Coordinates of C-alpha atoms in Angstrom, one line a residue:
M1 CA -7.0 -14.8 -28.3
S2 CA -3.7 -14.3 -26.4
R3 CA -3.5 -15.3 -22.8
Y4 CA -0.6 -13.8 -21.3
L5 CA -1.2 -11.0 -19.0
I6 CA 1.2 -8.0 -18.0
A7 CA 1.0 -6.6 -14.3
I8 CA 3.0 -4.0 -13.3
D9 CA 3.8 -3.4 -9.9
Q10 CA 5.0 0.1 -8.7
G11 CA 6.0 -0.3 -5.2
T12 CA 7.8 2.2 -2.9
T13 CA 11.3 0.6 -3.1
S14 CA 11.5 -0.8 -6.7
S15 CA 9.1 -1.3 -9.7
R16 CA 8.6 -5.2 -11.1
A17 CA 6.5 -6.4 -14.0
I18 CA 5.5 -10.1 -14.0
V19 CA 3.8 -11.8 -16.7
F20 CA 1.0 -14.2 -15.7
D21 CA -0.5 -17.0 -18.0
D22 CA -4.3 -17.5 -18.2
K23 CA -4.1 -20.1 -15.0
G24 CA -2.5 -17.4 -13.1
A25 CA 0.4 -19.0 -13.0
Q26 CA 3.6 -16.7 -12.6
V27 CA 5.9 -17.4 -16.5
A28 CA 8.5 -14.5 -16.1
V29 CA 9.6 -11.4 -13.8
A30 CA 12.0 -8.7 -13.9
Q31 CA 12.6 -6.0 -11.1
Q32 CA 14.8 -2.7 -10.7
E33 CA 15.6 -0.6 -7.3
F34 CA 15.3 2.9 -6.8
H35 CA 16.4 5.9 -5.8
Q36 CA 15.2 7.4 -2.2
Y37 CA 15.3 10.8 -1.2
F38 CA 15.6 12.0 2.2
P39 CA 15.7 15.6 2.3
K40 CA 14.7 16.7 5.7
D41 CA 13.6 14.8 8.8
G42 CA 10.0 12.9 8.3
W43 CA 10.5 13.9 4.6
V44 CA 10.2 10.9 1.4
E45 CA 10.2 11.5 -2.2
H46 CA 10.9 10.1 -5.3
D47 CA 11.9 10.9 -8.8
A48 CA 8.9 10.4 -10.8
M49 CA 10.8 10.2 -13.9
E50 CA 13.4 7.7 -12.9
I51 CA 9.9 5.7 -11.4
W52 CA 8.8 5.6 -15.4
D53 CA 11.7 4.9 -16.7
S54 CA 12.5 1.8 -14.6
T55 CA 8.3 1.1 -15.2
L56 CA 9.1 0.8 -18.7
A57 CA 13.0 -1.1 -18.1
V58 CA 11.1 -4.3 -15.8
C59 CA 7.9 -4.2 -18.6
R60 CA 10.7 -5.4 -21.7
S61 CA 12.5 -7.1 -19.3
A62 CA 10.0 -9.7 -17.6
L63 CA 8.5 -9.9 -22.1
N64 CA 12.4 -10.3 -22.7
N65 CA 12.7 -13.2 -19.9
G66 CA 9.3 -15.4 -20.6
K67 CA 10.0 -14.6 -24.7
I68 CA 6.9 -13.0 -24.2
K69 CA 6.0 -10.6 -27.5
A70 CA 3.6 -7.4 -27.0
S71 CA 1.3 -8.8 -29.6
D72 CA 1.2 -11.7 -26.7
L73 CA 0.1 -9.9 -24.4
A74 CA -4.3 -10.0 -23.3
G75 CA -3.8 -6.8 -21.3
I76 CA -1.9 -5.0 -19.1
G77 CA -2.9 -4.5 -15.1
I78 CA -1.1 -1.3 -13.0
T79 CA -1.0 -1.9 -9.5
N80 CA 0.8 1.0 -7.6
Q81 CA 2.2 2.4 -4.1
R82 CA -0.4 4.7 -2.8
E83 CA -1.2 8.1 -2.1
T84 CA 2.4 8.7 -3.4
T85 CA 1.8 11.9 -5.2
V86 CA 3.1 13.6 -8.9
I87 CA 1.9 17.0 -10.5
W88 CA 2.9 17.3 -13.8
D89 CA 2.8 19.9 -16.6
R90 CA 0.5 18.8 -18.8
A91 CA 2.3 20.1 -22.1
T92 CA 5.6 18.9 -21.7
G93 CA 4.8 15.8 -19.3
Q94 CA 7.9 16.7 -16.8
P95 CA 6.9 16.1 -13.3
I96 CA 7.6 19.9 -11.3
H97 CA 8.0 18.6 -8.1
H98 CA 9.6 15.5 -6.9
A99 CA 7.0 12.8 -6.1
I100 CA 6.2 12.9 -2.6
V101 CA 6.0 9.6 -0.8
W102 CA 3.1 8.9 1.1
Q103 CA 5.5 8.0 4.1
D104 CA 5.8 11.3 4.4
R105 CA 4.9 13.6 7.3
R106 CA 5.7 17.2 6.1
T107 CA 2.1 18.6 6.5
A108 CA 1.9 16.9 9.8
S109 CA 1.5 20.5 10.9
W110 CA -1.4 21.6 8.6
C111 CA -3.4 18.1 9.4
T112 CA -3.3 18.8 12.8
K113 CA -4.6 22.8 12.5
L114 CA -7.3 21.0 10.4
R115 CA -8.1 18.4 13.1
Q116 CA -8.3 21.3 15.5
D117 CA -10.4 23.4 13.6
G118 CA -13.0 21.0 13.9
H119 CA -12.9 19.4 10.1
E120 CA -12.1 15.3 10.6
S121 CA -15.6 14.6 11.1
L122 CA -16.4 15.8 7.4
V123 CA -13.1 13.9 5.8
V124 CA -14.5 11.1 7.5
D125 CA -18.0 11.1 6.8
R126 CA -17.0 11.5 3.1
T127 CA -13.6 9.7 2.6
G128 CA -13.7 6.8 5.4
L129 CA -10.1 8.6 6.0
L130 CA -8.8 10.2 8.7
I131 CA -6.9 13.9 8.5
D132 CA -3.2 12.5 7.9
P133 CA -0.3 13.5 6.0
Y134 CA -0.2 10.4 4.6
F135 CA -3.3 11.1 2.4
S136 CA -2.5 12.9 -1.1
A137 CA -4.7 15.8 -1.0
T138 CA -1.8 18.0 1.6
K139 CA 0.7 17.1 -0.3
I140 CA -1.4 18.1 -3.7
A141 CA -1.4 21.8 -1.7
W142 CA 2.2 21.1 -0.9
I143 CA 3.4 21.5 -3.7
L144 CA 1.1 23.9 -5.4
D145 CA 2.1 26.0 -2.5
N146 CA 6.0 26.0 -2.8
V147 CA 6.8 25.4 -6.5
D148 CA 6.5 29.2 -8.1
G149 CA 3.5 29.6 -9.9
A150 CA 1.8 26.4 -10.0
R151 CA -1.3 27.6 -8.1
Q152 CA -2.0 29.7 -11.1
R153 CA -0.6 26.8 -13.0
A154 CA -3.2 24.2 -11.5
E155 CA -6.1 26.6 -11.3
A156 CA -5.5 27.5 -15.3
G157 CA -5.5 23.7 -16.0
E158 CA -2.4 23.2 -17.1
L159 CA -1.3 20.7 -14.4
A160 CA -2.3 17.7 -13.9
F161 CA -1.9 15.5 -10.4
G162 CA -1.7 11.8 -10.3
T163 CA -1.4 9.3 -7.7
I164 CA 1.2 6.8 -9.4
D165 CA -0.8 4.4 -11.2
T166 CA -2.3 7.6 -13.3
W167 CA 0.9 9.0 -14.2
L168 CA 2.5 6.0 -15.6
L169 CA -0.8 6.1 -17.8
W170 CA -0.4 9.2 -18.8
N171 CA 3.3 8.1 -20.0
L172 CA 2.3 4.9 -21.3
T173 CA -0.5 6.3 -23.1
G174 CA 1.6 8.9 -23.9
G175 CA -0.5 11.3 -22.9
K176 CA -3.8 10.8 -24.4
H177 CA -5.6 10.1 -20.8
H178 CA -5.4 11.2 -17.5
R179 CA -7.7 8.7 -15.4
T180 CA -7.2 6.8 -12.0
D181 CA -9.7 4.0 -10.5
A182 CA -12.0 3.9 -7.6
T183 CA -9.1 2.6 -5.7
N184 CA -6.8 5.0 -6.1
A185 CA -8.9 7.7 -5.9
S186 CA -10.3 6.7 -2.4
R187 CA -7.4 7.4 -0.9
T188 CA -6.4 10.8 -1.7
A189 CA -8.9 12.0 0.7
L190 CA -10.2 14.3 -2.2
F191 CA -13.2 11.4 -3.6
N192 CA -16.8 11.0 -1.3
I193 CA -16.3 7.2 -1.4
H194 CA -20.6 6.9 -0.8
T195 CA -21.6 9.4 -4.5
Q196 CA -18.1 7.8 -5.9
Q197 CA -17.7 11.3 -6.7
W198 CA -14.8 13.9 -6.1
D199 CA -16.3 15.8 -3.7
P200 CA -15.7 19.7 -4.0
Q201 CA -16.3 20.5 -0.1
L202 CA -13.1 18.7 0.2
L203 CA -11.3 20.5 -2.6
K204 CA -12.0 23.7 -1.3
L205 CA -10.9 22.7 2.4
F206 CA -7.6 21.3 1.2
R207 CA -7.3 24.2 -1.6
V208 CA -6.5 21.4 -4.9
P209 CA -8.3 23.2 -8.1
A210 CA -10.7 20.7 -9.8
A211 CA -8.6 20.8 -13.0
L212 CA -6.1 19.2 -11.6
L213 CA -7.2 15.2 -11.2
P214 CA -8.5 12.7 -14.0
E215 CA -11.7 11.0 -14.2
V216 CA -12.4 8.4 -11.9
F217 CA -12.7 4.4 -13.9
D218 CA -14.4 0.9 -12.2
S219 CA -10.8 -0.9 -11.2
A220 CA -11.7 -3.3 -14.7
A221 CA -11.8 -1.0 -17.2
E222 CA -10.7 0.2 -21.3
Y223 CA -7.9 2.8 -19.7
G224 CA -6.6 3.1 -22.9
L225 CA -3.8 2.1 -25.5
T226 CA -0.3 2.0 -24.6
E227 CA 1.7 3.9 -27.3
P228 CA 3.6 1.4 -29.8
E229 CA 7.2 2.2 -29.0
C230 CA 6.3 1.4 -25.2
L231 CA 6.1 -2.3 -25.6
G232 CA 6.5 -3.0 -29.3
A233 CA 2.8 -3.3 -29.7
S234 CA -0.6 -0.9 -28.7
V235 CA -2.0 -3.5 -25.3
M236 CA -5.1 -2.7 -23.8
I237 CA -4.2 -1.3 -20.1
A238 CA -7.5 -2.7 -18.7
G239 CA -7.0 -3.0 -14.6
I240 CA -5.9 -0.6 -12.1
A241 CA -5.8 -1.1 -8.6
G242 CA -4.1 0.4 -5.3
D243 CA -1.4 -2.4 -4.1
Q244 CA -3.3 -3.4 -1.1
H245 CA -6.5 -3.6 -3.2
A246 CA -5.4 -5.8 -5.6
A247 CA -3.6 -8.2 -2.8
L248 CA -7.1 -8.5 -2.1
I249 CA -8.0 -9.8 -4.7
G250 CA -5.1 -11.8 -5.4
Q251 CA -6.4 -13.6 -2.5
A252 CA -9.5 -14.2 -3.6
C253 CA -11.2 -12.1 -0.5
F254 CA -14.1 -11.2 -2.5
E255 CA -17.0 -12.5 0.6
P256 CA -17.7 -10.1 3.4
G257 CA -14.9 -11.0 6.7
M258 CA -12.0 -12.6 4.5
A259 CA -9.1 -10.8 4.9
K260 CA -5.4 -10.2 3.8
S261 CA -2.3 -9.0 5.4
T262 CA 0.6 -8.0 2.9
Y263 CA 4.0 -7.4 4.2
G264 CA 6.0 -5.4 2.0
T265 CA 7.7 -1.6 3.4
G266 CA 4.8 -1.7 5.5
C267 CA 2.2 -3.8 6.3
F268 CA -1.5 -3.5 5.5
L269 CA -4.5 -4.8 6.7
M270 CA -7.7 -5.7 4.4
L271 CA -11.0 -6.9 5.5
N272 CA -13.7 -7.5 3.0
T273 CA -17.5 -5.7 4.2
G274 CA -18.8 -6.4 0.9
Q275 CA -21.3 -3.2 0.1
Q276 CA -21.6 -1.8 3.3
A277 CA -19.0 0.7 4.3
L278 CA -18.5 0.5 8.0
R279 CA -17.6 3.2 10.1
S280 CA -14.2 2.8 11.7
E281 CA -14.8 3.4 15.7
N282 CA -10.9 2.6 16.6
R283 CA -8.9 5.1 13.4
L284 CA -8.9 2.1 10.8
L285 CA -9.9 3.5 7.4
T286 CA -13.2 2.8 5.9
T287 CA -11.8 2.7 1.9
V288 CA -13.3 1.2 -1.9
A289 CA -11.4 -2.8 -1.6
Y290 CA -12.3 -2.1 -5.3
R291 CA -15.0 -1.7 -8.1
L292 CA -16.4 -3.6 -10.6
N293 CA -19.0 -2.1 -13.3
G294 CA -20.1 1.3 -11.7
K295 CA -20.9 -1.2 -7.7
P296 CA -18.3 -0.6 -5.4
C297 CA -17.2 -3.0 -2.7
Y298 CA -15.8 -1.8 0.8
A299 CA -13.3 -2.9 3.3
I300 CA -11.5 -1.7 6.4
E301 CA -8.0 -1.2 6.5
G302 CA -5.1 -1.1 8.7
S303 CA -2.0 0.4 8.4
I304 CA 1.2 0.0 9.2
F305 CA 3.9 2.2 8.1
V306 CA 7.0 0.2 9.1
A307 CA 7.0 -3.8 8.1
G308 CA 9.6 -5.4 5.6
A309 CA 11.8 -1.9 6.2
A310 CA 12.2 -2.5 9.7
M311 CA 14.5 -5.2 7.9
Q312 CA 16.2 -3.0 5.5
W313 CA 16.7 -0.1 8.5
L314 CA 18.9 -3.0 10.6
R315 CA 20.4 -4.4 7.4
D316 CA 21.2 -1.0 5.7
G317 CA 21.1 1.7 8.6
L318 CA 22.4 -0.5 11.2
R319 CA 24.8 -3.3 9.2
L320 CA 23.7 -6.0 11.8
I321 CA 22.7 -8.5 9.3
S322 CA 23.7 -9.1 6.1
H323 CA 20.9 -10.2 4.0
A324 CA 17.1 -10.4 5.8
R325 CA 17.1 -13.8 5.3
E326 CA 19.4 -14.4 8.2
S327 CA 16.9 -12.9 10.4
A328 CA 14.8 -16.0 10.7
E329 CA 18.2 -18.0 11.8
H330 CA 18.9 -15.7 14.8
A331 CA 15.5 -15.8 15.9
A332 CA 15.3 -19.2 15.9
T333 CA 18.0 -19.1 18.7
V334 CA 16.4 -16.2 20.5
G335 CA 13.0 -17.8 20.6
V336 CA 9.3 -16.1 20.8
N337 CA 9.8 -15.4 24.7
N338 CA 12.3 -12.2 23.3
P339 CA 12.4 -9.6 26.3
V340 CA 13.9 -6.5 23.8
Y341 CA 11.1 -4.6 21.8
L342 CA 12.1 -2.8 19.1
V343 CA 9.3 0.1 18.1
P344 CA 9.5 0.4 14.4
A345 CA 8.0 4.6 14.3
F346 CA 11.2 5.7 12.4
T347 CA 8.2 8.1 10.0
G348 CA 5.5 8.5 12.5
L349 CA 3.3 5.5 13.7
G350 CA 0.0 4.5 11.6
A351 CA -3.4 2.7 12.8
P352 CA -4.5 2.4 15.3
H353 CA -2.3 5.2 16.9
W354 CA -2.0 7.9 14.7
D355 CA 1.2 9.4 15.8
P356 CA 2.7 11.5 13.6
N357 CA 5.6 12.5 15.9
A358 CA 6.4 8.7 17.4
R359 CA 9.7 8.2 17.1
G360 CA 11.0 4.9 17.1
A361 CA 13.1 2.8 20.0
I362 CA 14.5 -0.3 21.2
L363 CA 13.2 -1.1 24.8
G364 CA 14.0 -3.8 26.8
L365 CA 18.0 -4.2 26.7
T366 CA 20.7 -5.6 28.8
R367 CA 24.6 -6.3 28.8
D368 CA 23.5 -9.6 27.8
T369 CA 21.0 -8.0 24.4
G370 CA 23.3 -9.0 21.3
I371 CA 22.1 -8.6 17.5
A372 CA 20.4 -12.3 17.4
E373 CA 17.9 -10.2 19.6
I374 CA 17.7 -7.4 18.1
V375 CA 16.6 -8.5 14.8
T376 CA 14.5 -10.8 16.5
A377 CA 12.4 -8.1 18.1
G378 CA 12.2 -6.5 14.1
L379 CA 10.1 -9.5 13.7
Q380 CA 8.0 -9.6 16.1
S381 CA 7.7 -5.8 16.2
V382 CA 5.2 -6.6 12.7
C383 CA 3.6 -9.3 14.0
Y384 CA 2.3 -7.0 17.2
Q385 CA 1.8 -4.4 15.0
T386 CA -0.6 -6.2 13.1
K387 CA -2.6 -7.6 16.4
D388 CA -2.9 -4.0 17.3
L389 CA -4.7 -3.6 14.0
V390 CA -6.4 -7.2 14.6
R391 CA -7.9 -6.0 17.4
A392 CA -9.0 -2.7 16.4
I393 CA -10.9 -4.5 13.6
R394 CA -13.0 -7.0 16.3
N395 CA -13.6 -3.7 18.7
D396 CA -15.8 -2.5 15.8
G397 CA -17.8 -5.7 14.7
A398 CA -16.5 -6.8 11.9
R399 CA -14.9 -10.9 12.1
L400 CA -11.9 -12.1 11.6
E401 CA -11.7 -16.1 11.3
S402 CA -8.4 -16.4 9.5
L403 CA -5.8 -14.0 7.8
R404 CA -4.4 -14.4 3.8
V405 CA -0.8 -13.6 3.9
D406 CA 1.6 -11.9 1.4
G407 CA 4.3 -10.0 0.6
G408 CA 8.2 -10.4 0.9
M409 CA 7.9 -11.4 4.5
A410 CA 5.3 -13.4 4.2
V411 CA 7.9 -16.4 2.8
N412 CA 9.9 -16.2 7.0
D413 CA 8.0 -19.3 8.1
W414 CA 9.4 -17.9 11.6
V415 CA 7.3 -15.1 11.1
M416 CA 4.1 -16.6 10.5
Q417 CA 4.4 -19.0 12.6
F418 CA 4.7 -16.6 15.5
L419 CA 1.9 -14.2 13.8
S420 CA -0.7 -17.4 14.2
D421 CA 0.2 -17.5 18.0
I422 CA -0.2 -14.0 18.6
L423 CA -3.2 -13.1 17.0
N424 CA -4.9 -16.6 18.4
V425 CA -5.7 -16.8 14.4
P426 CA -4.6 -19.7 11.1
V427 CA -2.7 -17.8 9.3
D428 CA -2.4 -19.0 5.2
R429 CA 0.1 -18.4 2.8
P430 CA -1.0 -18.7 -1.3
S431 CA 1.3 -20.6 -3.6
V432 CA 1.8 -17.2 -5.3
T433 CA 3.0 -14.5 -2.8
E434 CA 3.0 -12.3 -5.1
T435 CA -0.5 -11.6 -5.0
T436 CA -0.5 -7.6 -5.5
A437 CA 0.7 -7.8 -9.0
L438 CA -1.1 -11.1 -9.8
G439 CA -4.2 -8.8 -8.1
A440 CA -3.9 -6.0 -11.0
A441 CA -3.4 -9.1 -13.7
Y442 CA -7.1 -10.6 -12.5
L443 CA -8.5 -7.1 -13.4
A444 CA -6.9 -6.9 -17.0
G445 CA -8.2 -10.2 -17.2
L446 CA -11.5 -9.7 -16.4
Q447 CA -11.6 -7.1 -18.4
T448 CA -10.0 -8.7 -21.3
G449 CA -12.0 -12.2 -21.1
V450 CA -9.6 -14.1 -20.5
F451 CA -11.0 -14.5 -16.5
D452 CA -14.9 -14.4 -16.9
S453 CA -15.8 -14.1 -12.9
L454 CA -14.6 -13.2 -9.0
E455 CA -15.5 -16.7 -9.0
Q456 CA -12.8 -18.5 -11.4
I457 CA -10.6 -16.0 -9.8
T458 CA -11.9 -18.2 -6.4
S459 CA -10.9 -21.1 -8.1
L460 CA -7.3 -20.5 -9.3
W461 CA -6.8 -19.7 -4.8
E462 CA -4.7 -22.3 -3.8
C463 CA -2.8 -22.8 0.0
E464 CA 0.8 -23.6 0.1
H465 CA 1.2 -23.3 4.4
Q466 CA -1.4 -22.9 6.9
F467 CA 0.4 -21.9 10.5
R468 CA -2.0 -22.5 13.8
P469 CA -1.6 -20.8 16.8
D470 CA -0.1 -23.1 19.4
M471 CA 1.5 -20.6 21.9
A472 CA 0.3 -20.7 25.4
P473 CA -2.5 -18.3 26.3
G474 CA -0.5 -17.0 29.1
L475 CA 2.8 -15.8 26.9
R476 CA 0.9 -14.9 24.4
E477 CA -0.9 -12.0 26.7
S478 CA 2.6 -11.2 28.5
L479 CA 4.6 -10.3 25.6
Y480 CA 2.4 -8.4 24.0
A481 CA 1.8 -6.7 27.1
G482 CA 4.9 -5.2 26.8
W483 CA 4.8 -4.2 23.5
L484 CA 1.3 -2.1 24.6
D485 CA 3.8 -0.7 27.5
A486 CA 6.7 -0.2 24.4
V487 CA 4.4 2.1 22.2
E488 CA 3.2 3.7 24.8
R489 CA 6.6 5.2 26.0
V490 CA 7.6 6.5 22.1
C491 CA 4.0 8.2 22.0
N492 CA 3.0 11.8 22.6
H493 CA 0.5 12.1 23.9

């Protein structure tokens, strides 16, 4: 039996493919960045065809790098940037507009109007989400309203909507299957997380024709076979989950109360709440953590829009550093007691503020502020924003005893120690930090029999390093008070 799995990790700035073996060990990897489009202030787009081309290229490269044939694969898992919206022509497979990315804020004024008209409680009750431009529903409506003839064609069943997983599945199967999983569906603001169905009332509210929507499957399921010419043989696509859900699975956070935080372009903290869809009173999101054998497991989530993207901006926008790894050296010279605060509200603020109109700022500058202080403030902003989320989670009555971390910034020891200090909880970094891709591989492996249970997956998780809090309470409080003051100054109340 084939014991290899390939995970497609289609992210916001790059597409990756990683081959894993039946012990969850990484065998081969390939990655390719793609173009970001910023047509107007607060607008972010991708070319969906470029995403598909880059995905196919990295899958082929990863197999090549590992000297593995497609026929050696037991299955494919897909994990993806969530909420990013593609609408395409069912007949030609061509997108009718650029993909609108999760970070995009073009529908902010419509979202404000929907909230003012009193619709938010309906959306929260059924989806666990807030009314915000972040989610797919208003993005779909915007495309239908702004592309000539799109609304009529959608109602006639000629167009298909998908988040990126659905778009990739469609292309991998040669247009045979229009499907998504429950985690991605739960991020559209159109899916009722309690009934596990597309919700007619929400479709009406957001003016989205039902004919556009994909079928919703479990996170581990038989989604369809790839066309042989894609990879050289037909392979079963057997697992799909949005990136943060996949990271929760890759971190083996299967018990209620277990939490992970992923530091990529943004930062996303997700805490497993088991069978209970815990409703947040602190503007966090309730979401489907994963769905297996028809049973949803729920989570509470806080989303920070800018984490690693702040370091990208310091590197590419301000050119203060030439590589992200230099940031730790700067931080080591400045130390934790940094009077400078960088609030990276480039596309508004996410949880728990949800202020789409906030904009970024650097505060606390003096004549002796240099590059090192500003770069350190960028690193610290990620930890302060995580603390905002943890505070909100605790206020909702959920317990968080420790945190498992992953993503690009998790390899930075300085940041992880500061995170542990500011949160006052242990921070556990696993041996495999590519947990998002690993989670997708685990789902595909569960479906194809490479892994037999969640317990087996749990036994594969290993801690590489634990960071323990070691900061005086007074310093922790004063640093965080400075952060709250900085955030207050950029918010539009």
